[in-house]
Amino acid sequence: MPSSSGSTPLSRPPEIETILTTLSRYNPETTTVLQEYVVTQCATGSYDLMANLALLKLYQFNPELMRDETVLNILAKSLTVFPEPDFTLALHLLPPSLLHQYSSASTPNSTIPLPPAADTDDQLSNSVHRLTYLNSLLELAAFPAFWRIVSSDVDEEYADLVADVTGFEDAIRRGITKSVTVSMRSFKLESGLSWWNFTNKEAVEQWVEAEMPGWVIEGESIVRKDEEDTTTAATSAVQPATGKIKFEQFSRVIRRVYENELLHH
Amino acid sequence: MDTEQVAYDYDDFIQKTGDYDFEDDEPLATDLIDHEGFDEEQLLQQQQLFQRQIQIQQQQAAAQLPDAVRNFILYFHHCMKENNVYDLHGCYENSFNRLTEKFYKNTPWPDPHGVVAPLVNNDQPFVTLYTELYYRHLYAKLQPNLEDRFASYDNYCIWFNYIFDSSSPPELELPTNWAWDIIDEFIYQFNSFALYRSRTVRKSHNDEEIQQLREHPQTWSTYTVLNVLYSFIQKSRMNEQLEAIKEGRDPDEVAGEDGSRPLYKTFGYFSIIGLLRVHTLLGDFTLALKTMEGIDLSKKSKYARVAGAQFTTYYYVGFCYMMMRRYADAIKAFSHILLYISRTKGFHNRSAQYDSVTKRSEQMYALLAICVALCPTRLDDSIHTTLREKNGEQLARMQRGGEESLPVFEELFSFSCPKFMSHGPPDYDNPANNVDPLQHHLKVFMMDVKRTMLTPTLRSYLKLYSTMNIEKLATFLEMDPEELRSGLVVFKQKSRQVRWTEGSLLDGEVVNVSDLDISLEGDLINISEAKIGRKFGDWFLRNTAKYYAVQDTILNKNPEKQEEKEHKDKRRERREKNAEKKGNK
């Protein structure tokens, strides 16, 4: 089940479960426990949406307790589960002033937006803007642009922001894999280089073998081999103009005709 | 006043509208004021005189009460003491509104402490309840000032303390819709206060008010409101009761002593919906839906009869789904309640809440338009028609996509979203730092919308072909092929959503909700579209039956039997339609 369905992840320790299911989620003192939990998530690669949102809510209620680092880590973590809407849900719980001045213009003839404009005075705002921009790139499936920005030399801030999350790159790659497997039946091997940020074809091949069961490499393309076909549109196959009508449906008409016959004789 | 007199049908007295003409004010007894000098005795005398004058004024004010109103108050009090829920319901639902229309259209009801309290011998619970009605009327028809807001808050505190008094829980039983209205109004005033506060800080230069706001951070604080709602839920053990009902057990077993009292049960249930609302107002959509997990919306509980609660529930549930990008679920929620409203239209016309119901349904149509634009789905015919009537032009613009659609999205969102608020007090010292929460949520929402701007154009092209080359499509759209590829991935991504199938509101599985599906093979796009076959046979039969009915009406055969038949036919049609739908799945 997707994470936003609120189901309990296996990695959640019992004391967190208690916090989330009782009123202690409003107790300001639980911020320390939840903050530690975020650190754990970053270190081990696990992920717990409800706990992170609960912490953001506590920050909402007790702004003086807010820790910039934790907030940024939560946002970075929610990037890793894209295409889930988790990043957006987290944004809703942030103080409005953080996003107030965010804007990213689009270039003409391109759907890919530019990085956010000039920096504001607030360091936290700037970081949030950058992460939001990264999220936009992922949502727009502009994967080459995403990798370019994240590993950019021009603005090292981006790399700093995601540095705390172990396995960030692989997690993003997995998200991209999900998008790709859902929408494609086959694609060129060399696209894999820019989409997954690999430097050579062998790395791509290794990735496909490890992470994409049911897909094989055929020459210069990566092809889906299993029978699972995701191209089933919502209402299944084309329904023919039905010729079948049950006899009972005629009952009203027949009865009426019968009555008419009776009455007129 | 002897309250024993009140045992009659006071409806007769509604006819009497005579106002008392009151005698002239008794002149101030100036001769008692000694200008020579003061001494203790005279001071005392003056005090007594002053008190007597206040009493006289009160009596006169009471005497200024129209007869009907005084009788109403006494009768009302009587019902409450007797715990006569049925008549209490009548008082609340009908008489109060009638008297408001007649006497207090634009003025407040008689002052609770000055006028009403003496009438009922200062019976505190009744006075508190009456005060709640007094303020509700004030908020609805007039503009409450800061003092009024503080006072109504205090009144709620008194009322809730009275209910939560565990040493002697009240035997009182209120009609369900009144209980809902109390919770509803409580949250509404909380919301209204937050908005008033941020407006005052931002715009007005009323330093006195700002000072007062600063000094009373506890008044209408989020913690208080949450405390009240959670306490009701805990006291009535509502979640445990709901779980028991789900598993088919008897809820009274787990209810505990307090939970089995009807008053706590009612308030407990409605507090859950209250929490749904409060969490949404603060921007926590997941928690809002999670709080509702005990409630099964498809079941008809006795609380489902309170129409106001139903509207609120579906509105907020739908809105939360929309913010979580579960547009299909949102559409379902909105359609359900809008259908209900349209079917019970005649019923609501006479209710005092008609205006608020209309406003809500317009908001829901607007949200429905947004969701349909973002996730094209077939709607029920009647809803579709009304939607086209109300928001047809906006829907068309949103569906066309592109830059011009964005302002429409913003307009509809701002019109129909809940009145978001921020949790704590605003920054009093730097008013410029306070950003409107509505703008914040709108901005985040629009970020999502902007990413789907390409979709409608893509759809229109994709519908025309069953396969197409990316290069070719890129030329049509004047786009870079690689960017187009990304766009197609996005299109595919957006058409897969989490949709509810069973279980609590947050559950769901990822399914394809679009009627158009694509899959990329290298540079080739494969497109498949779902077509719903026209069912000619069914259509003809249905219309044949309708023509027979028309024929009969014209010939005016057997009108009674005709109505019955039509009724049965309609029901049968609906059953058949459902059976077909199930059969064809």
CSV table of C-alpha atoms in Angstrom, one decimal, chain A residues 188 190-191, chain B residues 461-462 465 467-485 488 520-525:
chain,number,residue,atom,x,y,z
A,188,LYS,CA,17.0,2.7,-25.4
A,190,GLU,CA,21.6,4.9,-23.5
A,191,SER,CA,18.6,6.8,-22.2
B,461,TYR,CA,-3.8,14.3,-29.8
B,462,LEU,CA,-3.5,10.8,-28.3
B,465,TYR,CA,-4.3,7.7,-32.9
B,467,THR,CA,0.1,4.4,-32.3
B,468,MET,CA,2.3,7.4,-32.9
B,469,ASN,CA,5.9,8.3,-33.1
B,470,ILE,CA,7.3,10.5,-30.5
B,471,GLU,CA,9.2,12.6,-33.0
B,472,LYS,CA,6.0,13.2,-34.9
B,473,LEU,CA,4.0,14.2,-31.9
B,474,ALA,CA,6.9,16.4,-30.8
B,475,THR,CA,6.6,18.3,-34.1
B,476,PHE,CA,2.9,18.7,-33.7
B,477,LEU,CA,3.3,20.1,-30.2
B,478,GLU,CA,6.4,22.0,-31.1
B,479,MET,CA,8.3,20.5,-28.3
B,480,ASP,CA,11.6,18.8,-27.8
B,481,PRO,CA,11.2,15.0,-28.1
B,482,GLU,CA,13.0,14.3,-24.9
B,483,GLU,CA,10.8,16.7,-23.0
B,484,LEU,CA,7.8,15.1,-24.6
B,485,ARG,CA,8.9,11.8,-23.4
B,488,LEU,CA,4.2,11.3,-21.5
B,520,LEU,CA,6.1,3.7,-24.8
B,521,GLU,CA,8.1,1.4,-26.9
B,522,GLY,CA,11.3,3.0,-27.8
B,523,ASP,CA,10.1,6.0,-29.8
B,524,LEU,CA,6.7,4.6,-30.5
B,525,ILE,CA,3.7,5.4,-28.4
